[in-house]
Coordinates of C-alpha atoms in Angstrom, one line a residue:
M1284 CA 3.9 33.0 -8.7
A1285 CA 5.7 32.6 -5.4
V1286 CA 4.8 34.7 -2.4
I1287 CA 6.7 35.4 0.8
K1288 CA 5.6 37.2 3.9
L1289 CA 7.7 40.0 5.3
P1290 CA 7.0 40.9 8.9
E1291 CA 5.3 44.4 9.3
R1292 CA 5.3 44.9 5.5
G1293 CA 3.0 42.3 4.0
T1294 CA 3.4 39.7 1.3
V1295 CA 5.7 40.0 -1.7
A1296 CA 5.3 38.2 -5.0
Y1297 CA 8.6 37.1 -6.6
Q1298 CA 10.0 34.9 -9.4
W1299 CA 13.3 33.3 -10.1
T1300 CA 14.8 32.7 -13.5
G1301 CA 18.0 30.7 -14.0
D1302 CA 20.4 29.2 -11.5
G1303 CA 23.7 31.0 -11.8
A1304 CA 26.0 31.7 -8.9
E1305 CA 25.3 35.5 -8.9
T1306 CA 22.0 37.2 -8.3
V1307 CA 20.7 40.1 -10.4
V1308 CA 17.7 41.8 -8.8
L1309 CA 15.4 43.4 -11.4
V1310 CA 13.9 46.4 -9.7
N1311 CA 10.7 47.6 -11.3
G1312 CA 9.7 51.1 -12.3
S1313 CA 6.6 53.1 -11.2
I1314 CA 3.7 50.9 -10.3
F1315 CA 4.6 48.1 -12.8
N1316 CA 4.7 44.5 -11.7
Y1317 CA 7.7 42.2 -12.3
H1318 CA 6.3 41.1 -15.7
Q1319 CA 7.7 44.5 -16.9
W1320 CA 10.9 42.6 -17.6
D1321 CA 9.5 39.5 -19.3
K1322 CA 9.0 40.5 -22.9
Q1323 CA 12.3 42.1 -23.9
A1324 CA 14.8 42.5 -21.1
L1325 CA 14.8 39.0 -19.5
P1326 CA 15.5 37.0 -22.7
I1327 CA 18.5 39.3 -23.6
L1328 CA 19.8 39.0 -20.0
Q1329 CA 19.5 35.3 -20.0
R1330 CA 21.3 34.8 -23.3
G1331 CA 24.1 37.1 -22.2
L1332 CA 24.5 36.3 -18.5
G1333 CA 22.7 32.9 -18.0
D1334 CA 26.0 31.1 -17.4
R1335 CA 26.8 33.2 -14.3
C1336 CA 23.6 34.8 -13.0
R1337 CA 20.1 34.0 -11.8
F1338 CA 17.5 36.7 -12.0
L1339 CA 15.2 37.8 -9.1
Q1340 CA 12.0 39.6 -10.1
Y1341 CA 9.6 40.9 -7.4
D1342 CA 6.7 43.1 -6.8
Y1343 CA 6.9 46.0 -4.3
V1344 CA 4.2 45.8 -1.6
G1345 CA 1.1 47.4 -3.2
V1346 CA 2.0 46.3 -6.7
G1347 CA 1.1 43.3 -8.8
G1348 CA 0.7 40.1 -6.8
S1349 CA 1.9 41.6 -3.5
S1350 CA -0.4 42.7 -0.7
A1351 CA -1.7 46.3 -0.2
K1352 CA 0.8 48.9 1.0
N1353 CA 0.0 50.4 4.4
V1354 CA 2.9 52.8 5.0
P1355 CA 3.7 56.1 3.2
F1356 CA 6.0 56.1 0.1
R1357 CA 9.7 56.6 0.8
M1358 CA 12.5 55.3 -1.4
I1359 CA 14.5 54.5 1.7
D1360 CA 11.7 52.4 3.0
L1361 CA 11.5 50.5 -0.4
A1362 CA 15.2 49.9 -0.1
D1363 CA 14.7 48.4 3.3
E1364 CA 11.8 46.3 1.9
L1365 CA 14.2 44.9 -0.7
R1366 CA 16.8 44.1 2.1
D1367 CA 14.1 42.3 4.0
L1368 CA 13.1 40.3 0.9
L1369 CA 16.8 39.3 0.4
N1370 CA 17.1 38.3 4.0
A1371 CA 13.9 36.2 3.8
L1372 CA 15.3 34.4 0.7
S1373 CA 18.7 34.0 2.3
I1374 CA 20.5 36.1 -0.4
G1375 CA 23.6 38.0 0.5
R1376 CA 25.1 40.5 -2.0
V1377 CA 23.5 41.2 -5.4
H1378 CA 23.7 43.1 -8.6
L1379 CA 21.0 45.7 -8.9
L1380 CA 19.4 46.6 -12.3
G1381 CA 16.6 49.1 -11.9
I1382 CA 14.5 51.0 -14.3
S1383 CA 13.0 54.5 -13.5
K1384 CA 11.7 54.3 -9.9
G1385 CA 13.7 51.1 -9.7
S1386 CA 16.9 53.1 -10.3
L1387 CA 15.9 55.4 -7.4
V1388 CA 15.2 52.5 -5.1
S1389 CA 18.6 51.0 -6.1
Q1390 CA 20.3 54.3 -5.3
A1391 CA 18.6 54.3 -1.9
F1392 CA 19.7 50.7 -1.4
L1393 CA 23.3 51.7 -2.1
I1394 CA 23.0 54.4 0.5
R1395 CA 21.4 52.2 3.2
H1396 CA 23.1 48.8 2.4
P1397 CA 26.2 49.4 0.4
R1398 CA 27.8 46.1 1.5
R1399 CA 24.9 44.2 0.0
A1400 CA 25.6 45.3 -3.6
W1401 CA 28.1 44.0 -6.1
S1402 CA 27.1 46.5 -8.7
F1403 CA 24.3 48.9 -9.8
C1404 CA 22.9 49.8 -13.2
G1405 CA 20.1 52.3 -13.6
L1406 CA 18.0 52.7 -16.8
G1407 CA 16.0 56.0 -17.0
N1408 CA 17.4 57.6 -13.9
P1409 CA 15.5 59.8 -11.6
N1410 CA 17.8 62.2 -9.6
L1411 CA 16.4 63.9 -6.5
L1412 CA 19.1 66.5 -6.7
S1413 CA 18.5 67.4 -10.4
S1414 CA 17.6 70.8 -11.7
N1415 CA 14.8 69.1 -13.7
T1416 CA 12.7 67.9 -10.7
E1417 CA 10.1 70.6 -11.0
E1418 CA 9.6 69.9 -14.7
V1419 CA 9.1 66.2 -14.0
S1420 CA 6.8 66.7 -11.0
S1421 CA 4.5 68.8 -13.1
V1422 CA 3.7 65.7 -15.2
F1423 CA 2.7 63.8 -12.0
R1424 CA 0.7 66.7 -10.8
Q1425 CA -1.4 66.5 -13.9
R1426 CA -1.8 62.7 -13.5
L1427 CA -3.0 63.3 -9.9
Q1428 CA -5.7 65.7 -11.2
D1429 CA -6.7 63.1 -13.8
L1430 CA -6.9 60.4 -11.1
E1431 CA -9.4 62.5 -9.1
T1432 CA -11.9 61.9 -11.9
I1433 CA -11.8 58.2 -11.3
K1434 CA -11.6 58.3 -7.5
D1435 CA -14.2 55.6 -7.2
L1436 CA -11.6 53.1 -8.5
W1437 CA -8.9 53.9 -6.0
P1438 CA -9.5 51.0 -3.6
E1439 CA -9.4 48.4 -6.5
R1440 CA -6.6 46.5 -8.1
I1441 CA -6.1 47.0 -11.8
D1442 CA -7.9 44.3 -13.7
R1443 CA -9.3 43.9 -17.2
Q1444 CA -12.6 45.6 -16.3
N1445 CA -11.2 48.9 -14.9
Y1446 CA -7.9 49.0 -16.9
P1447 CA -9.2 50.8 -20.1
R1448 CA -10.7 53.6 -18.0
I1449 CA -7.5 54.0 -16.0
F1450 CA -5.2 53.9 -19.0
D1451 CA -7.2 56.3 -21.0
T1452 CA -7.6 58.7 -18.1
V1453 CA -4.1 58.7 -16.7
Y1454 CA -1.7 57.7 -19.5
V1455 CA -3.3 58.8 -22.8
P1456 CA -2.9 62.5 -21.9
S1457 CA 0.8 62.0 -21.2
M1458 CA 1.3 60.1 -24.5
F1459 CA -0.6 62.5 -26.8
G1460 CA -0.8 65.8 -24.9
K1461 CA -4.6 65.7 -25.0
P1462 CA -7.5 63.7 -23.4
Y1463 CA -8.7 60.5 -25.0
G1464 CA -11.9 62.1 -26.2
S1465 CA -9.9 64.4 -28.5
L1466 CA -7.8 61.7 -30.2
S1467 CA -8.1 61.0 -33.9
L1468 CA -9.0 57.5 -35.1
L1469 CA -5.4 56.8 -35.9
E1470 CA -4.4 58.0 -32.4
R1471 CA -7.0 55.8 -30.8
L1472 CA -5.7 52.8 -32.6
R1473 CA -2.2 53.6 -31.4
A1474 CA -3.4 54.1 -27.8
A1475 CA -5.2 50.7 -28.0
L1476 CA -2.0 49.0 -29.1
V1477 CA 0.0 50.5 -26.3
R1478 CA -2.8 49.8 -23.8
R1479 CA -2.7 46.1 -24.8
M1480 CA 1.0 45.9 -24.5
V1481 CA 1.2 47.5 -21.1
Y1482 CA -1.6 45.7 -19.4
P1483 CA 0.4 42.6 -18.3
M1484 CA 2.8 45.0 -16.5
L1485 CA 0.1 46.7 -14.5
E1486 CA -2.3 43.9 -13.7
G1487 CA -2.9 43.5 -10.0
T1488 CA -1.5 46.8 -8.8
F1489 CA -3.6 48.8 -6.3
I1490 CA -4.8 52.0 -7.9
Q1491 CA -4.3 53.6 -4.5
T1492 CA -0.6 52.8 -4.9
M1493 CA -0.5 54.8 -8.1
V1494 CA -2.1 57.7 -6.3
D1495 CA 0.3 57.5 -3.4
L1496 CA 3.4 57.3 -5.7
F1497 CA 2.4 60.3 -7.8
Q1498 CA 1.7 62.3 -4.6
Y1499 CA 5.2 61.4 -3.4
Y1500 CA 6.7 62.7 -6.6
V1501 CA 4.8 65.9 -6.4
T1502 CA 5.1 66.9 -2.7
D1503 CA 6.9 64.3 -0.5
I1504 CA 10.0 63.6 -2.5
V1505 CA 11.8 66.7 -1.1
Q1506 CA 11.8 65.0 2.4
E1507 CA 14.3 62.5 1.1
T1508 CA 16.6 64.9 -0.7
P1509 CA 19.0 65.4 2.3
A1510 CA 19.5 61.6 2.7
F1511 CA 20.3 61.3 -1.1
S1512 CA 22.5 64.3 -1.1
E1513 CA 24.6 63.0 1.8
G1514 CA 24.5 59.4 0.9
L1515 CA 25.3 59.6 -2.8
S1516 CA 28.3 61.8 -2.2
H1517 CA 29.9 59.1 -0.1
L1518 CA 29.4 56.1 -2.4
S1519 CA 32.5 54.3 -3.5
G1520 CA 33.7 50.9 -4.4
V1521 CA 30.6 49.8 -6.3
P1522 CA 30.7 49.7 -10.1
I1523 CA 27.9 51.8 -11.5
L1524 CA 26.4 52.1 -15.0
L1525 CA 23.8 54.7 -15.9
L1526 CA 21.8 54.2 -19.1
N1527 CA 19.5 56.8 -20.5
G1528 CA 17.7 57.5 -23.8
T1529 CA 18.0 61.0 -25.3
A1530 CA 14.3 60.8 -26.1
D1531 CA 13.3 60.0 -22.6
T1532 CA 10.8 62.6 -21.4
T1533 CA 9.9 61.0 -18.1
T1534 CA 13.5 61.0 -16.7
P1535 CA 15.3 63.4 -19.1
V1536 CA 18.9 62.5 -19.9
Q1537 CA 20.0 65.7 -18.1
M1538 CA 19.1 64.0 -14.8
A1539 CA 21.4 61.1 -15.6
R1540 CA 24.2 63.5 -16.6
E1541 CA 23.9 65.3 -13.3
L1542 CA 23.7 62.0 -11.4
A1543 CA 26.9 60.8 -13.1
M1544 CA 28.6 64.0 -11.9
L1545 CA 27.6 63.1 -8.3
L1546 CA 29.0 59.6 -8.7
P1547 CA 32.5 60.1 -10.2
E1548 CA 33.0 56.3 -10.5
A1549 CA 29.8 55.9 -12.6
E1550 CA 29.8 55.3 -16.3
L1551 CA 27.0 57.0 -18.3
V1552 CA 25.9 55.7 -21.7
E1553 CA 23.4 57.7 -23.7
F1554 CA 21.2 56.1 -26.4
Q1555 CA 20.1 58.4 -29.2
G1556 CA 16.4 58.4 -29.8
I1557 CA 15.5 55.9 -27.2
T1558 CA 12.5 56.6 -25.0
H1559 CA 11.7 55.8 -21.3
M1560 CA 9.6 52.7 -21.7
G1561 CA 10.8 51.7 -25.2
P1562 CA 13.5 49.2 -24.0
M1563 CA 10.9 47.3 -22.0
M1564 CA 8.5 47.0 -25.0
L1565 CA 10.4 47.3 -28.3
K1566 CA 13.1 44.9 -29.4
K1567 CA 14.9 47.6 -31.4
E1568 CA 15.4 49.7 -28.2
A1569 CA 15.9 46.8 -25.9
Q1570 CA 18.8 45.1 -27.7
P1571 CA 21.3 48.0 -27.5
V1572 CA 20.3 49.0 -23.9
F1573 CA 20.4 45.6 -22.3
G1574 CA 23.3 44.5 -24.5
Q1575 CA 25.2 47.3 -22.8
Y1576 CA 24.3 46.0 -19.4
V1577 CA 25.4 42.5 -20.4
A1578 CA 28.8 43.9 -21.5
F1579 CA 29.1 45.9 -18.2
L1580 CA 28.5 42.9 -16.0
Q1581 CA 30.8 40.7 -18.0
R1582 CA 33.6 43.1 -17.2
Q1583 CA 33.0 42.6 -13.4
P1584 CA 34.8 39.9 -11.5
R1585 CA 32.8 36.7 -11.0
Q1586 CA 31.5 36.3 -7.5
V1587 CA 30.5 33.2 -5.5
R1588 CA 27.0 33.0 -4.2
L1589 CA 26.5 34.6 -0.8

């Protein structure tokens, strides 16, 4: 794991794959570390685009192998954090591929630094201007209540010792609609399987980062709505692809439809029956989704490395 220090932000962990002339930045969702891309997405992207692209994975400050976050959550700030990382690595313009929160960070990056992006693709797309925001925020409101029951863990990083308690407390109720103690034996076996699959993507993240992010979604997100409303309406000249599953309950497909209406140059592709995290974990969901991205980027003019 490579680490670089960004002044006034902290240290950022990152990883390079490939050596093509163009850079694709893989922008993580939620509190997941950059290993979120390893199992399904990265192999498909390498096979389809390895002759022209290299792939940059990184951990937000407060996540994975990066240092603790010491400033409030703002998507605009995370966009500037990415700009600072690109500057530190001497990278000019990039293609952005973001999932979930990574889509939102990428939207903010386009608003703040439009000349630094060759293209943008979002998978599972939050939309600050959507009519569904209250429905989505209620999910995170419940997660915050669940986190209060494990407040003793907040200063810690996620590790193998505390992870089962965190997963069962925060994520199981979202998966099954009931607390872990109410699960049947079959449901507990399913939860254990998902818990094992997800752990590499969460390892190292500060639990306080999880708390801060969910609090942002519940109360603070409205503070950034004006910047997105103004900024998105003026975007032009950057190819945009929006991908969303119709079975996505975290970022419902209606959000992506409304976002596509805000971005008249954007192309929206919907995938029947595909979930929010499925493309990152399941081959049958990953192949059509990331195959669509490969086709999108192959249609774009080749660029020299800047």
